[in-house]
Amino acid sequence: MNDAPGHVLIVDDNKVNRLLLTRSVEMLGHRVSVAENGRIAMDMLASDRFDILLLDIEMPEMDGFEVLEAIKSIPALRHLPVIVTSSIEGLNNVVRCIELGAEDYIPKPVNKVLLKARVGASLERKRLQDEQKALLNRFATQEVADQLTESGFAIGGERRVATVLFCDIRDFTAISETMTPEATIDLINTYYTLMFDAVSSQGGIVSLMVGDGLMALFGAPNPLENSAQRAVSAAQDMLAMTAALNEERAAVTEAPLRIGFGIATGEVVAGYTGTQHRATYTCVGKTVNLAARLEAYTKVAGCEILFDQTTRASLLNASQTREIANVRLKGFANTVNAFTFA
């Protein structure tokens, strides 16, 4: 068990109880903050981070039941361990506390041995949850991590209207052949750092990374207002970042990076694909294929960004675009009209 100290919030309207609980918890090696009612406690929970909450029930302004209900409705606090310390009697009240999300119930006067065991066990579970969340956030986007936390994991998908962006470094194989393996990986990591920032700043997520290419989604798993504009803005941000990176590369006589973007908007099927043992959040459908083909066609068209007509219709600066008519894309029976910036 991890014995690192935790930050404990004690909520009790009785000053003597607060002082006694504070002394007991501090003697266990933990840091303590106190609140004299539920309203103050909720304000403190919103402005500071706590590892566990010791909560009285009978308090003015906002009682313990109301605090439990409020915590349950706030995703960021939903997994905060709460131990009720109260003198209220009756099995129904205890059951209500547990049903509202309390981790445990300790009657007053609080037994110090029992308090030590309950606090230690609750803090250990909290640390394990924090470690799992950190691991999840490392291998999934924040949006996907939040969705998994809220609704759990299930193989399957749903139809959404979203914008898909494909991006690829042109001629990367030729560039990497002149570099050491360490330098190649460092360059890819730098590229991903820039791309992730551009995508996330516009509300999108990167759902797939393959070598020097990636796929980003705007509007899945969460709806996004004007996903088309946000995707195009992300691509433009990335081009600006790449230009700045190329200035640094030129200073050390390294070859510049050239990148291409394909963007399409429409219905996709988004969700978790794979098995119960290994899965990823992604999307499939005609819109995804169109974005991928448009990205590939940027090399033929000699431009950096290509997007479909549906995407163009949502752009704030649509008048500054030009059409490339009758584009033949692999896998599409009919020609499509693609657009880029004039």
Short mmCIF file of C-alpha atoms in Angstrom, two decimals:
data_model
loop_
_atom_site.label_atom_id
_atom_site.label_comp_id
_atom_site.label_asym_id
_atom_site.label_seq_id
_atom_site.Cartn_x
_atom_site.Cartn_y
_atom_site.Cartn_z
CA MET A 1 0.00 0.00 0.00
CA ASN A 2 1.22 3.48 -0.84
CA ASP A 3 1.70 5.51 2.36
CA ALA A 4 2.17 8.88 0.69
CA PRO A 5 0.17 11.62 2.46
CA GLY A 6 -3.14 12.75 1.04
CA HIS A 7 -5.11 15.98 1.10
CA VAL A 8 -8.26 15.50 3.21
CA LEU A 9 -11.22 17.86 3.35
CA ILE A 10 -13.20 17.68 6.61
CA VAL A 11 -16.72 19.08 6.45
CA ASP A 12 -18.54 19.52 9.76
CA ASP A 13 -20.53 22.39 11.25
CA ASN A 14 -19.38 21.54 14.80
CA LYS A 15 -16.07 23.24 15.61
CA VAL A 16 -15.09 20.66 18.24
CA ASN A 17 -15.70 17.81 15.81
CA ARG A 18 -13.63 19.57 13.15
CA LEU A 19 -10.73 20.06 15.56
CA LEU A 20 -10.80 16.46 16.80
CA LEU A 21 -11.04 14.99 13.29
CA THR A 22 -8.30 17.32 12.06
CA ARG A 23 -5.98 16.20 14.84
CA SER A 24 -6.70 12.51 14.18
CA VAL A 25 -6.15 12.80 10.43
CA GLU A 26 -3.00 14.92 10.79
CA MET A 27 -1.57 12.33 13.18
CA LEU A 28 -1.97 9.84 10.33
CA GLY A 29 0.37 12.05 8.27
CA HIS A 30 -2.17 13.69 5.97
CA ARG A 31 -2.77 17.33 5.09
CA VAL A 32 -6.14 18.70 6.19
CA SER A 33 -8.47 21.50 5.10
CA VAL A 34 -11.80 22.20 6.78
CA ALA A 35 -15.22 23.56 5.86
CA GLU A 36 -18.07 24.39 8.24
CA ASN A 37 -20.89 23.52 5.85
CA GLY A 38 -21.59 21.91 2.50
CA ARG A 39 -21.78 25.15 0.56
CA ILE A 40 -18.25 26.13 1.57
CA ALA A 41 -17.07 22.59 0.88
CA MET A 42 -18.37 22.67 -2.70
CA ASP A 43 -16.58 25.98 -3.31
CA MET A 44 -13.35 24.47 -2.00
CA LEU A 45 -13.77 21.34 -4.13
CA ALA A 46 -14.12 23.57 -7.19
CA SER A 47 -10.91 25.49 -6.50
CA ASP A 48 -8.55 22.89 -5.00
CA ARG A 49 -7.69 19.22 -5.35
CA PHE A 50 -8.55 16.77 -2.58
CA ASP A 51 -7.93 13.05 -2.23
CA ILE A 52 -10.73 12.26 0.22
CA LEU A 53 -13.73 13.93 1.85
CA LEU A 54 -14.86 13.35 5.47
CA LEU A 55 -18.46 14.55 5.47
CA ASP A 56 -20.99 15.28 8.19
CA ILE A 57 -24.69 15.02 7.31
CA GLU A 58 -26.59 17.45 9.54
CA MET A 59 -25.34 20.91 8.58
CA PRO A 60 -26.90 24.30 7.81
CA GLU A 61 -27.16 25.83 4.29
CA MET A 62 -26.24 22.59 2.52
CA ASP A 63 -26.37 19.25 4.32
CA GLY A 64 -24.36 16.13 3.62
CA PHE A 65 -27.02 14.50 1.45
CA GLU A 66 -27.06 17.58 -0.79
CA VAL A 67 -23.26 17.54 -1.01
CA LEU A 68 -23.31 13.88 -2.09
CA GLU A 69 -25.92 14.64 -4.75
CA ALA A 70 -23.88 17.61 -6.01
CA ILE A 71 -20.67 15.57 -6.19
CA LYS A 72 -22.46 12.82 -8.10
CA SER A 73 -23.56 15.32 -10.75
CA ILE A 74 -20.04 16.68 -11.38
CA PRO A 75 -17.90 14.32 -13.53
CA ALA A 76 -14.62 15.70 -12.18
CA LEU A 77 -15.67 14.88 -8.59
CA ARG A 78 -17.65 11.71 -9.16
CA HIS A 79 -14.79 9.42 -8.13
CA LEU A 80 -13.71 11.41 -5.07
CA PRO A 81 -13.86 9.05 -2.06
CA VAL A 82 -16.36 10.30 0.54
CA ILE A 83 -16.54 8.90 4.07
CA VAL A 84 -19.59 10.02 6.00
CA THR A 85 -18.89 10.76 9.68
CA SER A 86 -22.21 11.41 11.36
CA SER A 87 -24.37 10.80 14.39
CA ILE A 88 -27.60 10.35 12.43
CA GLU A 89 -29.34 7.12 13.27
CA GLY A 90 -31.32 4.70 11.21
CA LEU A 91 -30.35 2.17 8.56
CA ASN A 92 -32.25 4.12 5.90
CA ASN A 93 -29.96 7.14 6.34
CA VAL A 94 -26.86 4.99 6.04
CA VAL A 95 -28.23 3.27 2.93
CA ARG A 96 -29.09 6.65 1.42
CA CYS A 97 -25.49 7.83 1.92
CA ILE A 98 -24.12 4.75 0.17
CA GLU A 99 -26.65 5.02 -2.66
CA LEU A 100 -25.61 8.65 -3.19
CA GLY A 101 -22.00 7.56 -3.66
CA ALA A 102 -20.42 7.58 -0.20
CA GLU A 103 -17.48 5.20 0.10
CA ASP A 104 -18.18 4.36 3.72
CA TYR A 105 -19.97 5.43 6.89
CA ILE A 106 -18.39 5.91 10.33
CA PRO A 107 -20.70 6.76 13.24
CA LYS A 108 -19.78 9.44 15.77
CA PRO A 109 -17.92 9.47 18.05
CA VAL A 110 -15.34 8.42 15.44
CA ASN A 111 -13.17 5.47 16.39
CA LYS A 112 -9.54 6.37 15.57
CA VAL A 113 -8.53 2.84 14.59
CA LEU A 114 -11.51 2.53 12.27
CA LEU A 115 -10.82 6.00 10.85
CA LYS A 116 -7.23 5.07 10.04
CA ALA A 117 -8.30 1.91 8.23
CA ARG A 118 -11.09 3.61 6.26
CA VAL A 119 -8.97 6.61 5.24
CA GLY A 120 -6.02 4.42 4.24
CA ALA A 121 -8.17 2.09 2.13
CA SER A 122 -10.01 4.97 0.45
CA LEU A 123 -6.80 6.81 -0.38
CA GLU A 124 -5.30 3.67 -1.88
CA ARG A 125 -8.33 3.18 -4.14
CA LYS A 126 -8.16 6.85 -5.13
CA ARG A 127 -4.48 6.53 -6.06
CA LEU A 128 -5.19 3.45 -8.17
CA GLN A 129 -8.00 5.30 -9.97
CA ASP A 130 -5.69 8.27 -10.59
CA GLU A 131 -3.01 5.97 -12.01
CA GLN A 132 -5.54 4.28 -14.29
CA LYS A 133 -6.84 7.65 -15.46
CA ALA A 134 -3.31 8.92 -16.15
CA LEU A 135 -2.55 5.76 -18.13
CA LEU A 136 -5.79 6.10 -20.09
CA ASN A 137 -5.09 9.75 -20.89
CA ARG A 138 -1.64 8.78 -22.13
CA PHE A 139 -2.97 6.36 -24.71
CA ALA A 140 -6.29 8.04 -25.58
CA THR A 141 -7.43 11.57 -26.27
CA GLN A 142 -9.07 13.49 -23.45
CA GLU A 143 -12.46 13.25 -25.15
CA VAL A 144 -12.23 9.49 -25.56
CA ALA A 145 -10.94 9.10 -21.99
CA ASP A 146 -13.87 11.15 -20.67
CA GLN A 147 -16.33 9.09 -22.68
CA LEU A 148 -14.86 5.85 -21.34
CA THR A 149 -15.05 7.21 -17.81
CA GLU A 150 -18.67 8.28 -18.27
CA SER A 151 -20.18 5.37 -20.18
CA GLY A 152 -17.63 2.56 -20.04
CA PHE A 153 -16.19 0.55 -22.91
CA ALA A 154 -18.25 -1.29 -25.51
CA ILE A 155 -17.36 -2.44 -29.00
CA GLY A 156 -19.71 -0.73 -31.45
CA GLY A 157 -20.39 2.52 -33.25
CA GLU A 158 -22.87 5.26 -33.98
CA ARG A 159 -23.57 7.48 -36.96
CA ARG A 160 -22.37 11.07 -36.69
CA VAL A 161 -21.83 14.00 -38.97
CA ALA A 162 -18.17 14.94 -38.58
CA THR A 163 -15.16 16.26 -40.44
CA VAL A 164 -12.20 13.98 -41.11
CA LEU A 165 -8.67 15.26 -41.71
CA PHE A 166 -5.78 13.24 -43.09
CA CYS A 167 -2.25 14.59 -42.96
CA ASP A 168 0.99 13.17 -44.31
CA ILE A 169 4.62 14.26 -44.63
CA ARG A 170 5.57 14.10 -48.29
CA ASP A 171 8.62 12.05 -49.29
CA PHE A 172 9.35 11.24 -45.66
CA THR A 173 11.02 7.95 -46.55
CA ALA A 174 13.65 9.80 -48.60
CA ILE A 175 14.22 12.28 -45.77
CA SER A 176 14.53 9.57 -43.11
CA GLU A 177 17.10 7.61 -45.15
CA THR A 178 19.60 10.40 -44.54
CA MET A 179 18.97 10.46 -40.79
CA THR A 180 19.91 8.27 -37.84
CA PRO A 181 17.09 6.21 -36.27
CA GLU A 182 17.17 8.43 -33.19
CA ALA A 183 16.90 11.60 -35.27
CA THR A 184 14.06 10.10 -37.31
CA ILE A 185 11.99 9.29 -34.24
CA ASP A 186 12.75 12.70 -32.76
CA LEU A 187 11.53 14.39 -35.94
CA ILE A 188 8.31 12.34 -35.98
CA ASN A 189 7.71 13.17 -32.33
CA THR A 190 8.22 16.87 -33.05
CA TYR A 191 5.80 16.63 -35.96
CA TYR A 192 3.19 14.89 -33.80
CA THR A 193 3.62 17.49 -31.06
CA LEU A 194 2.80 20.28 -33.49
CA MET A 195 -0.07 18.40 -35.10
CA PHE A 196 -1.67 17.41 -31.81
CA ASP A 197 -1.57 21.00 -30.62
CA ALA A 198 -3.16 22.28 -33.83
CA VAL A 199 -5.90 19.64 -33.75
CA SER A 200 -6.72 19.91 -30.05
CA SER A 201 -6.79 23.71 -30.11
CA GLN A 202 -9.63 23.45 -32.63
CA GLY A 203 -11.55 20.87 -30.60
CA GLY A 204 -10.54 17.83 -32.64
CA ILE A 205 -8.90 14.55 -31.70
CA VAL A 206 -6.15 12.54 -33.34
CA SER A 207 -7.57 9.03 -33.67
CA LEU A 208 -4.92 7.32 -35.79
CA MET A 209 -1.16 7.61 -36.22
CA VAL A 210 0.62 5.55 -38.86
CA GLY A 211 4.27 6.34 -39.43
CA ASP A 212 4.43 9.96 -40.54
CA GLY A 213 0.68 10.22 -41.21
CA LEU A 214 -2.35 10.71 -39.05
CA MET A 215 -6.12 10.97 -39.06
CA ALA A 216 -7.98 13.57 -36.99
CA LEU A 217 -11.68 13.80 -36.21
CA PHE A 218 -13.72 16.93 -35.63
CA GLY A 219 -17.22 16.29 -34.26
CA ALA A 220 -16.66 12.82 -32.78
CA PRO A 221 -16.91 11.49 -30.14
CA ASN A 222 -18.41 14.83 -29.05
CA PRO A 223 -20.45 17.14 -31.32
CA LEU A 224 -18.56 20.22 -32.49
CA GLU A 225 -19.99 23.41 -33.92
CA ASN A 226 -18.79 23.96 -37.51
CA SER A 227 -16.44 21.00 -37.54
CA ALA A 228 -15.45 21.79 -41.15
CA GLN A 229 -14.12 25.25 -40.32
CA ARG A 230 -12.26 23.90 -37.31
CA ALA A 231 -10.58 21.17 -39.35
CA VAL A 232 -9.46 23.60 -42.04
CA SER A 233 -8.22 26.03 -39.37
CA ALA A 234 -6.22 23.20 -37.78
CA ALA A 235 -4.61 22.42 -41.14
CA GLN A 236 -3.71 26.09 -41.64
CA ASP A 237 -2.25 26.24 -38.12
CA MET A 238 -0.18 23.16 -38.87
CA LEU A 239 1.16 24.67 -42.07
CA ALA A 240 2.23 27.77 -40.15
CA MET A 241 3.91 25.64 -37.49
CA THR A 242 5.71 23.58 -40.12
CA ALA A 243 6.98 26.75 -41.77
CA ALA A 244 8.47 27.84 -38.44
CA LEU A 245 9.98 24.38 -37.94
CA ASN A 246 11.52 24.50 -41.42
CA GLU A 247 13.28 27.74 -40.57
CA GLU A 248 14.97 25.92 -37.68
CA ARG A 249 15.82 22.97 -39.92
CA ALA A 250 17.28 25.27 -42.57
CA ALA A 251 19.58 26.81 -39.97
CA VAL A 252 21.22 23.39 -39.49
CA THR A 253 21.05 22.50 -43.21
CA GLU A 254 18.30 19.91 -42.81
CA ALA A 255 15.73 19.27 -45.54
CA PRO A 256 12.39 21.07 -45.17
CA LEU A 257 9.20 19.18 -44.42
CA ARG A 258 6.30 19.39 -46.84
CA ILE A 259 2.89 18.21 -45.74
CA GLY A 260 -0.46 17.65 -47.39
CA PHE A 261 -3.99 17.65 -45.98
CA GLY A 262 -7.20 16.03 -47.17
CA ILE A 263 -10.42 17.12 -45.45
CA ALA A 264 -13.99 15.86 -45.93
CA THR A 265 -17.24 16.41 -44.06
CA GLY A 266 -20.22 14.08 -43.88
CA GLU A 267 -21.70 11.08 -42.13
CA VAL A 268 -19.29 8.66 -40.48
CA VAL A 269 -19.68 5.60 -38.29
CA ALA A 270 -17.61 6.32 -35.18
CA GLY A 271 -16.87 4.08 -32.23
CA TYR A 272 -14.58 1.45 -30.79
CA THR A 273 -13.24 -1.17 -33.18
CA GLY A 274 -11.21 -4.23 -32.33
CA THR A 275 -11.80 -6.76 -29.58
CA GLN A 276 -12.44 -6.66 -25.85
CA HIS A 277 -8.67 -7.09 -25.37
CA ARG A 278 -7.41 -4.49 -27.84
CA ALA A 279 -9.45 -1.69 -29.38
CA THR A 280 -9.24 1.87 -30.62
CA TYR A 281 -11.65 4.74 -31.18
CA THR A 282 -11.95 5.55 -34.87
CA CYS A 283 -14.44 6.14 -37.65
CA VAL A 284 -15.15 4.57 -41.03
CA GLY A 285 -17.25 5.34 -44.07
CA LYS A 286 -17.24 7.16 -47.38
CA THR A 287 -16.29 10.48 -45.75
CA VAL A 288 -13.15 8.89 -44.28
CA ASN A 289 -12.17 7.39 -47.63
CA LEU A 290 -12.76 10.72 -49.37
CA ALA A 291 -10.51 12.61 -46.95
CA ALA A 292 -7.75 10.03 -47.38
CA ARG A 293 -7.97 10.17 -51.19
CA LEU A 294 -7.98 13.98 -51.19
CA GLU A 295 -4.81 13.97 -49.11
CA ALA A 296 -3.13 11.66 -51.59
CA TYR A 297 -4.30 13.83 -54.49
CA THR A 298 -2.62 16.96 -53.07
CA LYS A 299 0.61 15.67 -54.61
CA VAL A 300 -1.03 15.53 -58.04
CA ALA A 301 -2.78 18.87 -57.66
CA GLY A 302 0.33 20.59 -56.37
CA CYS A 303 -1.38 22.12 -53.33
CA GLU A 304 -1.16 21.63 -49.59
CA ILE A 305 -4.84 21.44 -48.62
CA LEU A 306 -7.73 19.84 -50.49
CA PHE A 307 -11.29 19.65 -49.15
CA ASP A 308 -14.66 18.55 -50.46
CA GLN A 309 -17.67 20.66 -51.38
CA THR A 310 -19.48 19.99 -48.10
CA THR A 311 -16.51 21.31 -46.16
CA ARG A 312 -16.25 24.38 -48.38
CA ALA A 313 -19.91 25.24 -47.80
CA SER A 314 -19.23 25.75 -44.08
CA LEU A 315 -16.09 27.88 -44.39
CA LEU A 316 -16.19 31.48 -43.26
CA ASN A 317 -13.78 32.44 -46.05
CA ALA A 318 -15.28 30.22 -48.78
CA SER A 319 -14.95 33.07 -51.28
CA GLN A 320 -11.17 32.75 -51.03
CA THR A 321 -11.17 29.18 -52.33
CA ARG A 322 -10.91 27.82 -55.84
CA GLU A 323 -12.34 24.68 -57.38
CA ILE A 324 -10.46 21.79 -58.92
CA ALA A 325 -13.15 20.11 -61.02
CA ASN A 326 -13.56 16.51 -62.12
CA VAL A 327 -10.94 15.02 -59.82
CA ARG A 328 -10.61 11.27 -60.23
CA LEU A 329 -9.90 9.56 -56.93
CA LYS A 330 -8.96 5.93 -56.40
CA GLY A 331 -11.94 3.94 -55.18
CA PHE A 332 -14.56 6.46 -56.35
CA ALA A 333 -16.57 5.62 -59.44
CA ASN A 334 -17.50 9.23 -60.19
CA THR A 335 -15.30 12.28 -60.34
CA VAL A 336 -15.49 14.73 -57.42
CA ASN A 337 -15.00 18.45 -57.15
CA ALA A 338 -12.21 19.39 -54.76
CA PHE A 339 -11.35 22.80 -53.39
CA THR A 340 -8.24 24.56 -52.17
CA PHE A 341 -7.34 28.10 -51.28
CA ALA A 342 -6.75 30.56 -54.10
#
